[in-house]
PDB file of C-alpha atoms in Angstrom:
ATOM      1  CA  MET A 262       2.992  -5.723 -19.827  1.00 58.00           C
ATOM      2  CA  ARG A 263       0.863  -7.450 -17.185  1.00 79.00           C
ATOM      3  CA  GLN A 264       3.647  -9.958 -16.456  1.00 85.00           C
ATOM      4  CA  HIS A 265       6.190  -7.131 -16.098  1.00 86.00           C
ATOM      5  CA  THR A 266       3.844  -5.374 -13.664  1.00 89.00           C
ATOM      6  CA  LYS A 267       3.366  -8.545 -11.638  1.00 89.00           C
ATOM      7  CA  VAL A 268       7.124  -9.081 -11.390  1.00 91.00           C
ATOM      8  CA  GLN A 269       7.590  -5.472 -10.284  1.00 92.00           C
ATOM      9  CA  LEU A 270       4.874  -5.788  -7.632  1.00 95.00           C
ATOM     10  CA  GLU A 271       6.398  -9.055  -6.388  1.00 94.00           C
ATOM     11  CA  THR A 272       9.760  -7.303  -6.027  1.00 94.00           C
ATOM     12  CA  ILE A 273       8.209  -4.467  -4.016  1.00 96.00           C
ATOM     13  CA  ALA A 274       6.278  -6.930  -1.835  1.00 96.00           C
ATOM     14  CA  LYS A 275       9.433  -8.944  -1.144  1.00 95.00           C
ATOM     15  CA  LYS A 276      11.427  -5.851  -0.175  1.00 95.00           C
ATOM     16  CA  ARG A 277       8.614  -4.586   2.041  1.00 96.00           C
ATOM     17  CA  SER A 278       8.273  -7.994   3.696  1.00 96.00           C
ATOM     18  CA  GLU A 279      12.011  -7.979   4.422  1.00 95.00           C
ATOM     19  CA  GLN A 280      11.733  -4.498   5.982  1.00 94.00           C
ATOM     20  CA  ILE A 281       8.851  -5.620   8.174  1.00 95.00           C
ATOM     21  CA  GLY A 282      10.735  -8.755   9.228  1.00 94.00           C
ATOM     22  CA  ARG A 283      13.796  -6.734  10.248  1.00 95.00           C
ATOM     23  CA  SER A 284      11.851  -4.098  12.189  1.00 94.00           C
ATOM     24  CA  SER A 285       9.265  -6.431  13.773  1.00 94.00           C
ATOM     25  CA  PRO A 286      10.522 -10.028  14.013  1.00 90.00           C
ATOM     26  CA  GLY A 287       7.220 -11.232  15.546  1.00 93.00           C
ATOM     27  CA  LEU A 288       5.274 -10.355  12.406  1.00 96.00           C
ATOM     28  CA  VAL A 289       4.763 -12.641   9.428  1.00 96.00           C
ATOM     29  CA  THR A 290       3.902 -11.480   5.914  1.00 97.00           C
ATOM     30  CA  GLN A 291       2.083 -13.009   2.970  1.00 96.00           C
ATOM     31  CA  THR A 292       1.592 -11.534  -0.493  1.00 96.00           C
ATOM     32  CA  ALA A 293      -1.723 -11.684  -2.325  1.00 94.00           C
ATOM     33  CA  PHE A 294      -2.573 -10.464  -5.837  1.00 93.00           C
ATOM     34  CA  ASP A 295      -5.977  -9.347  -7.008  1.00 90.00           C
ATOM     35  CA  ASP A 296      -7.563 -11.085  -9.982  1.00 86.00           C
ATOM     36  CA  SER A 297      -6.177  -8.561 -12.461  1.00 83.00           C
ATOM     37  CA  GLY A 298      -2.581  -9.056 -11.318  1.00 84.00           C
ATOM     38  CA  LEU A 299      -2.192  -5.266 -11.421  1.00 91.00           C
ATOM     39  CA  ARG A 300      -2.244  -4.684  -7.663  1.00 95.00           C
ATOM     40  CA  CYS A 301      -1.224  -6.661  -4.659  1.00 96.00           C
ATOM     41  CA  ALA A 302      -1.233  -6.516  -0.911  1.00 96.00           C
ATOM     42  CA  VAL A 303       1.143  -7.553   1.799  1.00 97.00           C
ATOM     43  CA  GLN A 304      -0.778  -9.150   4.634  1.00 96.00           C
ATOM     44  CA  VAL A 305       0.939  -8.471   7.951  1.00 97.00           C
ATOM     45  CA  LEU A 306       0.047 -11.051  10.588  1.00 96.00           C
ATOM     46  CA  ARG A 307       0.798 -11.625  14.264  1.00 95.00           C
ATOM     47  CA  ASP A 308      -0.086 -15.049  15.634  1.00 95.00           C
ATOM     48  CA  GLY A 309      -2.237 -15.664  12.554  1.00 93.00           C
ATOM     49  CA  GLN A 310      -4.281 -12.484  13.049  1.00 94.00           C
ATOM     50  CA  LEU A 311      -4.276  -9.657  10.496  1.00 93.00           C
ATOM     51  CA  VAL A 312      -2.481  -6.593  11.868  1.00 93.00           C
ATOM     52  CA  ARG A 313      -2.654  -4.576   8.645  1.00 93.00           C
ATOM     53  CA  LEU A 314      -2.878  -4.921   4.901  1.00 95.00           C
ATOM     54  CA  GLU A 315      -0.405  -2.951   2.806  1.00 97.00           C
ATOM     55  CA  PHE A 316      -1.589  -2.073  -0.705  1.00 98.00           C
ATOM     56  CA  ILE A 317       0.939  -1.950  -3.532  1.00 97.00           C
ATOM     57  CA  GLU A 318      -0.582  -0.196  -6.512  1.00 97.00           C
ATOM     58  CA  SER A 319       0.745  -0.312 -10.074  1.00 95.00           C
ATOM     59  CA  GLU A 320       0.733   2.482 -12.631  1.00 94.00           C
ATOM     60  CA  SER A 321      -2.632   1.155 -13.804  1.00 93.00           C
ATOM     61  CA  THR A 322      -4.277   1.185 -10.376  1.00 95.00           C
ATOM     62  CA  ALA A 323      -2.610   3.976  -8.369  1.00 95.00           C
ATOM     63  CA  GLY A 324      -4.787   6.945  -7.485  1.00 92.00           C
ATOM     64  CA  GLN A 325      -8.078   5.417  -8.573  1.00 92.00           C
ATOM     65  CA  GLY A 326     -11.051   6.327  -6.405  1.00 89.00           C
ATOM     66  CA  ARG A 327     -12.681   2.951  -6.941  1.00 92.00           C
ATOM     67  CA  PHE A 328     -10.259   1.478  -4.402  1.00 93.00           C
ATOM     68  CA  TYR A 329     -11.333   3.789  -1.551  1.00 91.00           C
ATOM     69  CA  ASP A 330     -13.764   1.112  -0.358  1.00 92.00           C
ATOM     70  CA  ASP A 331     -10.889  -1.378  -0.068  1.00 94.00           C
ATOM     71  CA  TYR A 332      -8.800   1.130   1.871  1.00 95.00           C
ATOM     72  CA  SER A 333     -11.723   2.014   4.141  1.00 93.00           C
ATOM     73  CA  GLU A 334     -12.592  -1.603   4.932  1.00 93.00           C
ATOM     74  CA  VAL A 335      -9.006  -2.394   5.890  1.00 93.00           C
ATOM     75  CA  ALA A 336      -8.705   0.767   7.998  1.00 93.00           C
ATOM     76  CA  LYS A 337     -12.026   0.042   9.708  1.00 92.00           C
ATOM     77  CA  GLY A 338     -10.972  -3.485  10.545  1.00 92.00           C
ATOM     78  CA  THR A 339      -7.351  -2.968  11.562  1.00 93.00           C
ATOM     79  CA  GLY A 340      -6.927   0.737  12.348  1.00 93.00           C
ATOM     80  CA  ALA A 341      -3.912   0.826  10.036  1.00 93.00           C
ATOM     81  CA  LEU A 342      -3.370   1.475   6.355  1.00 94.00           C
ATOM     82  CA  VAL A 343      -0.289   1.450   4.144  1.00 96.00           C
ATOM     83  CA  ILE A 344      -0.375   2.411   0.465  1.00 97.00           C
ATOM     84  CA  MET A 345       2.463   2.343  -2.055  1.00 97.00           C
ATOM     85  CA  PHE A 346       2.384   4.119  -5.432  1.00 97.00           C
ATOM     86  CA  PRO A 347       4.879   3.958  -8.312  1.00 97.00           C
ATOM     87  CA  GLU A 348       7.125   7.019  -8.300  1.00 96.00           C
ATOM     88  CA  SER A 349       7.124   7.001 -12.110  1.00 94.00           C
ATOM     89  CA  LYS A 350       3.470   8.068 -12.065  1.00 94.00           C
ATOM     90  CA  TYR A 351       3.276   9.849  -8.708  1.00 95.00           C
ATOM     91  CA  PRO A 352       6.381  11.651  -7.406  1.00 95.00           C
ATOM     92  CA  ARG A 353       6.525  11.970  -3.595  1.00 94.00           C
ATOM     93  CA  ASP A 354       4.800  15.367  -3.345  1.00 93.00           C
ATOM     94  CA  LEU A 355       1.966  14.366  -5.651  1.00 95.00           C
ATOM     95  CA  ALA A 356       1.566  11.011  -3.882  1.00 96.00           C
ATOM     96  CA  SER A 357       1.430  12.824  -0.509  1.00 95.00           C
ATOM     97  CA  SER A 358      -1.326  15.058  -1.817  1.00 94.00           C
ATOM     98  CA  ILE A 359      -3.342  12.086  -3.084  1.00 94.00           C
ATOM     99  CA  PHE A 360      -2.780  10.232   0.187  1.00 95.00           C
ATOM    100  CA  GLN A 361      -4.239  13.250   2.051  1.00 94.00           C
ATOM    101  CA  GLY A 362      -7.438  12.937   0.012  1.00 92.00           C
ATOM    102  CA  ILE A 363      -7.582   9.185   0.532  1.00 93.00           C
ATOM    103  CA  MET A 364      -7.077   9.501   4.277  1.00 92.00           C
ATOM    104  CA  SER A 365      -9.699  12.197   4.592  1.00 91.00           C
ATOM    105  CA  GLU A 366     -12.252   9.878   3.018  1.00 89.00           C
ATOM    106  CA  VAL A 367     -11.007   6.783   4.871  1.00 90.00           C
ATOM    107  CA  ARG A 368     -11.202   8.477   8.266  1.00 87.00           C
ATOM    108  CA  LYS A 369     -14.799   9.510   7.621  1.00 87.00           C
ATOM    109  CA  ARG A 370     -15.760   5.983   6.690  1.00 86.00           C
ATOM    110  CA  ALA A 371     -13.671   4.144   9.292  1.00 84.00           C
ATOM    111  CA  GLU A 372     -15.095   6.128  12.223  1.00 82.00           C
ATOM    112  CA  ARG A 373     -11.920   5.466  14.216  1.00 85.00           C
ATOM    113  CA  GLU A 374      -8.338   6.608  14.414  1.00 90.00           C
ATOM    114  CA  VAL A 375      -6.291   5.199  11.542  1.00 92.00           C
ATOM    115  CA  GLU A 376      -2.514   4.903  11.483  1.00 93.00           C
ATOM    116  CA  PHE A 377      -1.246   5.639   7.977  1.00 94.00           C
ATOM    117  CA  GLN A 378       2.016   5.181   6.069  1.00 94.00           C
ATOM    118  CA  GLY A 379       2.495   6.144   2.445  1.00 96.00           C
ATOM    119  CA  PHE A 380       5.347   5.212   0.139  1.00 97.00           C
ATOM    120  CA  VAL A 381       6.423   5.603  -3.447  1.00 97.00           C
ATOM    121  CA  TYR A 382       8.621   3.003  -5.091  1.00 96.00           C
ATOM    122  CA  ASP A 383      11.080   3.371  -7.952  1.00 94.00           C
ATOM    123  CA  ASP A 384      11.900   1.048 -10.847  1.00 88.00           C
ATOM    124  CA  LYS A 385      14.558  -0.707  -8.729  1.00 89.00           C
ATOM    125  CA  GLY A 386      12.060  -1.505  -5.982  1.00 88.00           C
ATOM    126  CA  ASN A 387      13.310   1.066  -3.490  1.00 92.00           C
ATOM    127  CA  LEU A 388      10.624   2.340  -1.118  1.00 94.00           C
ATOM    128  CA  LYS A 389      10.585   6.000  -0.147  1.00 95.00           C
ATOM    129  CA  PRO A 390       8.254   7.322   2.557  1.00 95.00           C
ATOM    130  CA  THR A 391       5.984  10.242   1.769  1.00 93.00           C
ATOM    131  CA  LYS A 392       4.932  13.005   4.127  1.00 82.00           C
ATOM    132  CA  ASP A 393       2.343  12.136   6.751  1.00 72.00           C
ATOM    133  CA  PRO A 394      -1.041  13.204   5.362  1.00 63.00           C
ATOM    134  CA  GLY A 395      -2.065  14.379   8.836  1.00 58.00           C
TER     135      GLY A 395
END
């Protein structure tokens, strides 16, 4: 199961990296997995400097409050946050609702304006934007 999850996350990361490359040719991406292999992040860099970190959560990690510190640290440091949840566990409307709660907490902790994008992804690796959590 863990290997299947890692392959799925790699697919999502690759597709997201391709999107970023098409929309912003000056940006470079790198993918990093946590120790569990159940979540990963796409590092978005410009001239070697971190612009943002995009979290790709698996069914095992999506929606867990224990990751709020990670989200807050990234938002505090970069002013931007992107989170992706699996649609199989969190349909768009539910993901949007959870993202609202995350952003409320992140904005309190970050003490700055934070640009946010939320996505859900399907089993084929397609990314679908959610509503802006405001």
